[in-house]
Amino acid sequence: MTWLITGGAGYIGAHVAHAMSGAGERVVALDDLSAGIPARLPAHVPLVEGSALDSALLEGVFAEHAVTGVVHLAAHKQVAGSVTDPTLYYRENVGGLATLLEAVAGAGIGRFVFSSSAAVYGAPDVDLITEDTPCAPVNPYGETKLAGEWLVRAAGRAHGIATACLRYFNVAGAAVPGLADRGVFNVVPMVFDRLSRGEAPRIFGADYPTPDGTCVRDYIHVADLAEAHLAAARRLAAPGAAGDLTVNIGRGEGVSVRELVTLIGEVAGGALPAVVEGRRPGDAPRAVASAALAERELGWTARRGVREMVESAWAGWRSGN
């Protein structure tokens, strides 16, 4: 097996590349380097610079590297950005996926792991979100991920491709400092950035129907997430493996934004009272996974806690700033 990882030089993609190649899988990365960093990748993993929307490039990569499976992570991923520019998100996340799947089918590639999101669920009023919880996304980003899942499954049925859709919950942390998230879009690096500049961290909305009024999320260590991709890839590569697998990737434990901000302040040694601002469009009050199906189907469970996520992310932030 040789696995192509799209977005392979990105924050999550590089962790997946390290996890899979470290476990003995042959891996090649594809990244347009709009956010990816080549140095994140293991030295022995080839990097092809280009877009997953380029059909001719894909055909060449598939042939040159004898690709037999794809892990598709490349996408636009910011909820707020999807609200302000939904056409971009649909064009890149859904249209780009269609281009990739067409190339996969044409090359006779039989395995496909899709990076989906808990955003497909929207804002369900449940304690734990299972894979049977109805999907009703509340922002265009979540809509594109749900449409992506539909497309992946349909292509799988039509072309005999074994597929797995992994619904990520909130990702944080770093396996090693050099692989840390360098963007300032997710809550942990956003708080680091504010504290590093001597500014109070911001909380977007404190009037949600939750115990402390702030959003409650299920945070998962990116190293655990990478291991879930390895487990999914091996499940699809097993003899006689059936496709059409959809699983949550989370810890099953809710942490409020205020609790997380407090913990970040403790770890970073620069606690300041948080400033509460208005709600962001598209944020759900609570999103916590049931990860029972992933354990049953993939033999995978998250092993790292929230403090380890924050401590590893802080080490990465300090090394890069």
GROMACS .gro file of C-alpha atoms in nm, residues 20-148:
model
  129
   20MET     CA    1   0.147   0.636   0.928
   21SER     CA    2   0.507   0.635   0.807
   22GLY     CA    3   0.631   0.564   1.160
   23ALA     CA    4   0.408   0.256   1.165
   24GLY     CA    5   0.562   0.129   0.842
   25GLU     CA    6   0.310   0.258   0.588
   26ARG     CA    7   0.440   0.405   0.261
   27VAL     CA    8   0.327   0.766   0.239
   28VAL     CA    9   0.348   1.054  -0.010
   29ALA     CA   10   0.223   1.404   0.071
   30LEU     CA   11   0.045   1.649  -0.157
   31ASP     CA   12   0.017   2.011  -0.043
   32ASP     CA   13  -0.022   2.349  -0.213
   33LEU     CA   14   0.174   2.503   0.079
   34SER     CA   15  -0.085   2.776   0.135
   35ALA     CA   16  -0.069   2.673   0.500
   36GLY     CA   17   0.159   2.371   0.490
   37ILE     CA   18   0.523   2.370   0.602
   38PRO     CA   19   0.752   2.119   0.424
   39ALA     CA   20   0.984   2.087   0.725
   40ARG     CA   21   0.703   1.927   0.922
   41LEU     CA   22   0.721   1.611   0.714
   42PRO     CA   23   0.952   1.317   0.786
   43ALA     CA   24   1.263   1.340   0.567
   44HIS     CA   25   1.180   1.016   0.386
   45VAL     CA   26   0.824   1.118   0.289
   46PRO     CA   27   0.807   1.266  -0.064
   47LEU     CA   28   0.627   1.600  -0.094
   48VAL     CA   29   0.450   1.700  -0.415
   49GLU     CA   30   0.368   2.071  -0.428
   50GLY     CA   31   0.031   2.130  -0.590
   51SER     CA   32  -0.344   2.125  -0.550
   52ALA     CA   33  -0.583   1.835  -0.507
   53LEU     CA   34  -0.800   2.023  -0.758
   54ASP     CA   35  -0.545   1.962  -1.037
   55SER     CA   36  -0.661   1.650  -1.221
   56ALA     CA   37  -0.350   1.616  -1.436
   57LEU     CA   38  -0.123   1.648  -1.134
   58LEU     CA   39  -0.322   1.387  -0.945
   59GLU     CA   40  -0.300   1.139  -1.231
   60GLY     CA   41   0.077   1.184  -1.243
   61VAL     CA   42   0.120   1.145  -0.868
   62PHE     CA   43  -0.099   0.835  -0.858
   63ALA     CA   44   0.105   0.672  -1.135
   64GLU     CA   45   0.452   0.781  -1.022
   65HIS     CA   46   0.405   0.669  -0.662
   66ALA     CA   47   0.175   0.369  -0.728
   67VAL     CA   48  -0.085   0.513  -0.491
   68THR     CA   49  -0.337   0.260  -0.362
   69GLY     CA   50  -0.518   0.471  -0.099
   70VAL     CA   51  -0.591   0.836  -0.026
   71VAL     CA   52  -0.627   1.024   0.303
   72HIS     CA   53  -0.795   1.353   0.212
   73LEU     CA   54  -0.735   1.637   0.458
   74ALA     CA   55  -0.688   1.940   0.230
   75ALA     CA   56  -0.978   2.182   0.283
   76HIS     CA   57  -1.081   2.525   0.407
   77LYS     CA   58  -1.171   2.479   0.774
   78GLN     CA   59  -1.273   2.801   0.949
   79VAL     CA   60  -1.637   2.834   1.054
   80ALA     CA   61  -1.636   3.214   1.048
   81GLY     CA   62  -1.469   3.219   0.707
   82SER     CA   63  -1.734   2.988   0.567
   83VAL     CA   64  -2.007   3.226   0.685
   84THR     CA   65  -1.847   3.527   0.514
   85ASP     CA   66  -1.739   3.344   0.196
   86PRO     CA   67  -1.958   3.035   0.148
   87THR     CA   68  -1.896   3.010  -0.227
   88LEU     CA   69  -1.522   2.963  -0.166
   89TYR     CA   70  -1.592   2.682   0.080
   90TYR     CA   71  -1.832   2.502  -0.151
   91ARG     CA   72  -1.601   2.542  -0.450
   92GLU     CA   73  -1.291   2.417  -0.271
   93ASN     CA   74  -1.432   2.167  -0.021
   94VAL     CA   75  -1.703   2.006  -0.235
   95GLY     CA   76  -1.594   2.084  -0.591
   96GLY     CA   77  -1.235   1.995  -0.509
   97LEU     CA   78  -1.342   1.670  -0.350
   98ALA     CA   79  -1.539   1.580  -0.663
   99THR     CA   80  -1.226   1.637  -0.874
  100LEU     CA   81  -1.018   1.421  -0.643
  101LEU     CA   82  -1.271   1.136  -0.630
  102GLU     CA   83  -1.303   1.137  -1.008
  103ALA     CA   84  -0.925   1.097  -1.034
  104VAL     CA   85  -0.926   0.825  -0.765
  105ALA     CA   86  -1.192   0.628  -0.949
  106GLY     CA   87  -1.014   0.671  -1.281
  107ALA     CA   88  -0.691   0.536  -1.135
  108GLY     CA   89  -0.864   0.236  -0.980
  109ILE     CA   90  -0.766   0.336  -0.626
  110GLY     CA   91  -0.975   0.136  -0.383
  111ARG     CA   92  -0.944   0.307  -0.043
  112PHE     CA   93  -1.034   0.658   0.069
  113VAL     CA   94  -1.025   0.818   0.415
  114PHE     CA   95  -1.211   1.150   0.438
  115SER     CA   96  -1.147   1.425   0.691
  116SER     CA   97  -1.495   1.523   0.808
  117SER     CA   98  -1.607   1.721   1.113
  118ALA     CA   99  -1.842   1.730   1.407
  119ALA     CA  100  -1.976   2.044   1.239
  120VAL     CA  101  -2.200   1.815   1.034
  121TYR     CA  102  -2.419   1.770   1.342
  122GLY     CA  103  -2.494   2.138   1.396
  123ALA     CA  104  -2.628   2.206   1.744
  124PRO     CA  105  -2.806   1.890   1.864
  125ASP     CA  106  -2.959   1.901   2.211
  126VAL     CA  107  -2.793   1.583   2.337
  127ASP     CA  108  -2.529   1.506   2.600
  128LEU     CA  109  -2.326   1.281   2.370
  129ILE     CA  110  -2.334   1.292   1.993
  130THR     CA  111  -2.345   0.949   1.831
  131GLU     CA  112  -2.307   0.874   1.462
  132ASP     CA  113  -2.686   0.828   1.452
  133THR     CA  114  -2.751   1.182   1.579
  134PRO     CA  115  -2.927   1.367   1.293
  135CYS     CA  116  -2.700   1.592   1.089
  136ALA     CA  117  -2.819   1.953   1.067
  137PRO     CA  118  -2.515   2.180   1.017
  138VAL     CA  119  -2.554   2.543   1.123
  139ASN     CA  120  -2.279   2.695   0.907
  140PRO     CA  121  -2.152   2.654   0.550
  141TYR     CA  122  -1.835   2.477   0.666
  142GLY     CA  123  -2.043   2.202   0.825
  143GLU     CA  124  -2.262   2.187   0.515
  144THR     CA  125  -1.960   2.128   0.292
  145LYS     CA  126  -1.837   1.849   0.517
  146LEU     CA  127  -2.178   1.679   0.517
  147ALA     CA  128  -2.205   1.714   0.138
  148GLY     CA  129  -1.852   1.576   0.120
   0.00000   0.00000   0.00000
